[in-house]
Coordinates of C-alpha atoms in Angstrom, one line a residue:
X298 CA 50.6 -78.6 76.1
X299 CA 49.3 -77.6 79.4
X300 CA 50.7 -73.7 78.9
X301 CA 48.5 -73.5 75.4
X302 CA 45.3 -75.3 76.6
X303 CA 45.3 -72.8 80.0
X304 CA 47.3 -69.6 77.8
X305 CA 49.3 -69.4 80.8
X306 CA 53.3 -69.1 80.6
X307 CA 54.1 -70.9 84.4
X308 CA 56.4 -73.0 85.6
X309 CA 54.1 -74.6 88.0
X310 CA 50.7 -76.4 87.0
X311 CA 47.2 -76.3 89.1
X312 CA 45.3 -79.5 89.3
X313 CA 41.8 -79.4 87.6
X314 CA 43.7 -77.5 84.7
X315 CA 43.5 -78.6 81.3
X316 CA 46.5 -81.0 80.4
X317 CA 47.9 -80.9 84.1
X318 CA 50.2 -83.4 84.9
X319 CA 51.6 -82.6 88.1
X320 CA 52.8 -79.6 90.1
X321 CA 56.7 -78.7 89.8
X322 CA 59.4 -79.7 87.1
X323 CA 60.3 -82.0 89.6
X324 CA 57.2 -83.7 90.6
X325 CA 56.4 -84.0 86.3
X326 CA 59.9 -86.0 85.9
X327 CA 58.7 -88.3 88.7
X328 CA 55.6 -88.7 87.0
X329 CA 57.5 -89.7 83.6
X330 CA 60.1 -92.2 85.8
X331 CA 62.7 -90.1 87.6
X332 CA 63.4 -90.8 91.7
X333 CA 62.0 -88.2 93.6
X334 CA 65.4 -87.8 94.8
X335 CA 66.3 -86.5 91.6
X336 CA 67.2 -82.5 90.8
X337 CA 65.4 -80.9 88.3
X338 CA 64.5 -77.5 87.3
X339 CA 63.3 -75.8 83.8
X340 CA 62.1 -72.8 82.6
X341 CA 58.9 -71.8 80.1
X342 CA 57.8 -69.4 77.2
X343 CA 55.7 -68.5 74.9
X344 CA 55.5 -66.0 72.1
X345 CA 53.4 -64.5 69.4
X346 CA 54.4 -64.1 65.7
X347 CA 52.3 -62.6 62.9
X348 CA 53.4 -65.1 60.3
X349 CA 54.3 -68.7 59.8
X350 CA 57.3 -70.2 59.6
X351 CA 59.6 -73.2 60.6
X352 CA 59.2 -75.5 63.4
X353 CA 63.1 -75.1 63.4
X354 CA 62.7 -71.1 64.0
X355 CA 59.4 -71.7 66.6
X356 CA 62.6 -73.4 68.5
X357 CA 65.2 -71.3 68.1
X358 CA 63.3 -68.3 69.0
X359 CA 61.8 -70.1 72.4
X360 CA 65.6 -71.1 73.3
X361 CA 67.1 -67.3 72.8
X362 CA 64.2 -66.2 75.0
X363 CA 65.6 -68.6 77.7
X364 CA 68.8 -67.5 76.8
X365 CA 68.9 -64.2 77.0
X366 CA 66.9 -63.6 80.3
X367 CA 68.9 -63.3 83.7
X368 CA 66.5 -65.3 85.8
X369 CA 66.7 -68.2 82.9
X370 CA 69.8 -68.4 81.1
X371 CA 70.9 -69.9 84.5
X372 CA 68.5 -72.5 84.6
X373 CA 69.1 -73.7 80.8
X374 CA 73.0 -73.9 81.5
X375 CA 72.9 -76.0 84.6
X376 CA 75.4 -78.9 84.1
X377 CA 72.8 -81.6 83.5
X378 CA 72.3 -83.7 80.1
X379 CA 68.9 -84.9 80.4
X380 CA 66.6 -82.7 79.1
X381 CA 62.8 -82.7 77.8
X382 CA 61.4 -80.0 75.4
X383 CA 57.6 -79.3 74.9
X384 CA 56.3 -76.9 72.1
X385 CA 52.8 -76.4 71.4
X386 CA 51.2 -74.2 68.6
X387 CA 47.9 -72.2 69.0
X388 CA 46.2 -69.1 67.4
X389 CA 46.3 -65.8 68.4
X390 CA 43.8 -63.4 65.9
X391 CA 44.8 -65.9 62.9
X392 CA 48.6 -66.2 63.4
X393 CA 50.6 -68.5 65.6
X394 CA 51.2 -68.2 69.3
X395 CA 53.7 -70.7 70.2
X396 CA 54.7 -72.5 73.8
X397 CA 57.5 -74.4 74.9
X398 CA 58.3 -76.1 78.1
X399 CA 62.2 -77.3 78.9
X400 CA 62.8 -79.7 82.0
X401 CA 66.4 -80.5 83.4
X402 CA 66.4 -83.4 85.3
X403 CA 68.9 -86.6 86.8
X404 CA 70.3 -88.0 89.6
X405 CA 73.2 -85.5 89.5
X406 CA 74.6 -82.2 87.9
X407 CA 77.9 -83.1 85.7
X408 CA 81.3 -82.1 87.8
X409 CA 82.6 -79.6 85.3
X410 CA 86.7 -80.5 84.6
X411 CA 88.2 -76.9 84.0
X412 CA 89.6 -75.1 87.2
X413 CA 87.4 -72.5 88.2
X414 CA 83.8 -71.7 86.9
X415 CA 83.0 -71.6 83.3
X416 CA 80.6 -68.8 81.5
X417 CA 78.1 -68.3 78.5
X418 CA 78.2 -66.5 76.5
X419 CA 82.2 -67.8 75.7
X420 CA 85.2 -67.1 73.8
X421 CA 84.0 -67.0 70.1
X422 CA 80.1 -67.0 70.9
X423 CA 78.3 -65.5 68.0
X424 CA 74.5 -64.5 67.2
X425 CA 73.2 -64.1 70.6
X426 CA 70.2 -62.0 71.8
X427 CA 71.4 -58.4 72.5
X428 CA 68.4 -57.8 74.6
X429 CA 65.5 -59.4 76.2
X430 CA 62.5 -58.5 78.0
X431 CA 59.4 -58.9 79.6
X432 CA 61.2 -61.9 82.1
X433 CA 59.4 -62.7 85.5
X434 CA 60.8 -61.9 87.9
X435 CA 62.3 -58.4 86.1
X436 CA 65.7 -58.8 86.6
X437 CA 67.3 -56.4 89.7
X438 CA 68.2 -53.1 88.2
X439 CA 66.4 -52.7 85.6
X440 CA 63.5 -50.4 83.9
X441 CA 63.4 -51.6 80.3
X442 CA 65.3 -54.2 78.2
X443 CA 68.6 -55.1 79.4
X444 CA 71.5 -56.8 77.4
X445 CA 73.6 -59.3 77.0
X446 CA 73.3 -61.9 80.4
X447 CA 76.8 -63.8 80.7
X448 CA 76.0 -67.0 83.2
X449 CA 78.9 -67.9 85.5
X450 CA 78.4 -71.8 86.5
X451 CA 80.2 -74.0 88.7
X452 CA 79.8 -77.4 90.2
X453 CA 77.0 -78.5 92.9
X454 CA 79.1 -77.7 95.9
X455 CA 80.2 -74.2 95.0
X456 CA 79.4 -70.8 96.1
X457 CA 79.9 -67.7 93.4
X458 CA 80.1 -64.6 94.5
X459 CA 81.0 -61.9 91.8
X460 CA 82.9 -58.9 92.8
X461 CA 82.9 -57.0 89.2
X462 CA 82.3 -57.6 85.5
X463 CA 82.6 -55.7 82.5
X464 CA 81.8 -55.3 78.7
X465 CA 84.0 -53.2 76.1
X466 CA 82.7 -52.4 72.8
X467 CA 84.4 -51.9 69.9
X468 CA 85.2 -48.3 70.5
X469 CA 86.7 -48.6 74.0
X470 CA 82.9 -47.5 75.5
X471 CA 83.2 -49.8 79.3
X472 CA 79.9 -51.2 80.3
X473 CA 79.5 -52.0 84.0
X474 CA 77.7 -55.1 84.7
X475 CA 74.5 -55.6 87.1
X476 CA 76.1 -59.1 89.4
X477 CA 73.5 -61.2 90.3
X478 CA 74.4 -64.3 92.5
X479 CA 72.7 -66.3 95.0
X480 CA 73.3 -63.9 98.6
X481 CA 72.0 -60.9 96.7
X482 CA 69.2 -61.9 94.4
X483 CA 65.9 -60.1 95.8
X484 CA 64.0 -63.0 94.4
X485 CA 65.8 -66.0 95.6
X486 CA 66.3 -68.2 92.5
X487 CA 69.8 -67.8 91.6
X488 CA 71.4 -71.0 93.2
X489 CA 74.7 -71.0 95.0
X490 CA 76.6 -72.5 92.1
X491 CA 75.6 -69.9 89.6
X492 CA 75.5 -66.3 89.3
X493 CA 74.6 -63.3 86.2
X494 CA 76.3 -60.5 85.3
X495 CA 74.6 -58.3 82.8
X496 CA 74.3 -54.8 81.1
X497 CA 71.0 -53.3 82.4
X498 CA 70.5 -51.6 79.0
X499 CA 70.6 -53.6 75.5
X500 CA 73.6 -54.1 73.5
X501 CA 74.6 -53.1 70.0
X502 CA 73.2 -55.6 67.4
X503 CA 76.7 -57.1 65.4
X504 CA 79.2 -56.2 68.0
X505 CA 81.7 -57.8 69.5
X506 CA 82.3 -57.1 72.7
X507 CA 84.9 -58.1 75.6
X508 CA 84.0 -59.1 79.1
X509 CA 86.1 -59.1 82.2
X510 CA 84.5 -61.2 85.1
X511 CA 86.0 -61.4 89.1
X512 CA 85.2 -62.7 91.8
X513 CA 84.9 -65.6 94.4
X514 CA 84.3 -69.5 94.4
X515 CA 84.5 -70.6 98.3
X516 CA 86.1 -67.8 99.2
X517 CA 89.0 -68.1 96.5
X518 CA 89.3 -65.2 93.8
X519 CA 89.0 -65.5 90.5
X520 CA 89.4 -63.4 87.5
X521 CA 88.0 -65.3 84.0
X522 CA 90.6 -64.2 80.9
X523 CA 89.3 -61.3 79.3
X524 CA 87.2 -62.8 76.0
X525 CA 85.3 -62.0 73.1
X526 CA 81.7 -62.5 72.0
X527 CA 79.3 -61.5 69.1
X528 CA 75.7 -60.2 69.6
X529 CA 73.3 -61.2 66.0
X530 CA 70.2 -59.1 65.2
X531 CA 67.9 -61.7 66.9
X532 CA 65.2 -59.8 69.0
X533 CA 62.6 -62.5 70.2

């Protein structure tokens, strides 16, 4: 609510400010019963659309925002069950602007159980964003809409590093990746446990395309099994 009262896409709310409940993700799940021990993070969006539809596509279209950004795909894929999701409806010249809010929050993140980090999109993935835009921060790299972000996620005590990534379309064309991880992120939000790699330009709507991901947890190599996934012809 407080993004539509104050049209302001933030992740962080001022006091005095129309529905303002408190200042961080973390301080709002304190407010609503977590410990302030507790980790928690989320991410925020908002969008315009010139005619109605479904509550069900308001959602869907706020959650391939989040997933197809660099800076917050990350924070949507974070091993932790307990989530909260805000959308609020407003108007924009007669036709709906809409706003969500999601909030990860616990105790603890979940210790994943396969060796080695695990990534999104993954093997069989279909209907993903090919591109996004517009994310603050812009991710490293690029100068217009990028493609494609595949998230590389470990557990809470790990450090990623990658070392190279690929995409192959159909037609043998090799994409290299922008790698984005926690020692090289200009804007210091990518956490040790997690890292991006990404195509700076957008993908091919309908395409399947294979990725190739390296590189280091704790200073042990890996190399993820080359896999497949399918881009749809979603454009938030």
């Amino acid at each position: 609510m407080y993004l539509g009262l104050n049209s302001v896409v933030t992740d962080t709310e001022r006091a005095g400010q129309q529905g303002f409940t408190a200042v961080s993700y973390l301080d709002r799940a304190v407010h609503f019963g977590f410990p302030s021990s507790a980790i928690a993070d989320g991410v925020s969006a908002a969008y315009y659309t010139t005619t109605s539809t479904s509550e069900t596509q308001y959602g869907q279209t706020l959650v391939n925002e989040w997933l197809s950004g660099v800076y917050h795909a990350p924070v949507l894929l974070t091993p932790i069950t307990k989530i909260g999701v805000g959308e609020y409806e407003t108007a924009f010249n007669g036709s709906p602007e809409v706003w969500g809010s999601l909030t990860l929050a616990d105790t603890s993140m979940q210790q994943l159980t396969t060796s080695g980090p695990i990534t999104f999109p993954c093997q069989g993935t279909t209907g993903v964003p090919p591109k996004s835009y517009l994310e603050n921060p812009t991710p490293p790299n690029t100068s217009g809409p990028w493609g494609t972000p595949v998230v590389v996620m470990g557990n809470a005590t790990d450090t990623i590093v990658l070392t190279s990534g690929t995409m192959t379309d159909p037609s043998g064309n090799v994409i290299n990746l922008q790698l984005l991880y926690s020692a090289n992120d200009p804007n210091k939000l990518i956490q040790p446990y997690e890292a991006v790699a990404y195509p700076a330009t957008p993908l091919a709507a309908n395409t399947t395309y294979t990725v190739n991901v390296s590189g280091t947890v704790n200073g042990n190599t890996f190399t993820k099994p080359p896999y497949t996934f399918t881009t749809g012809n979603i454009v938030w």
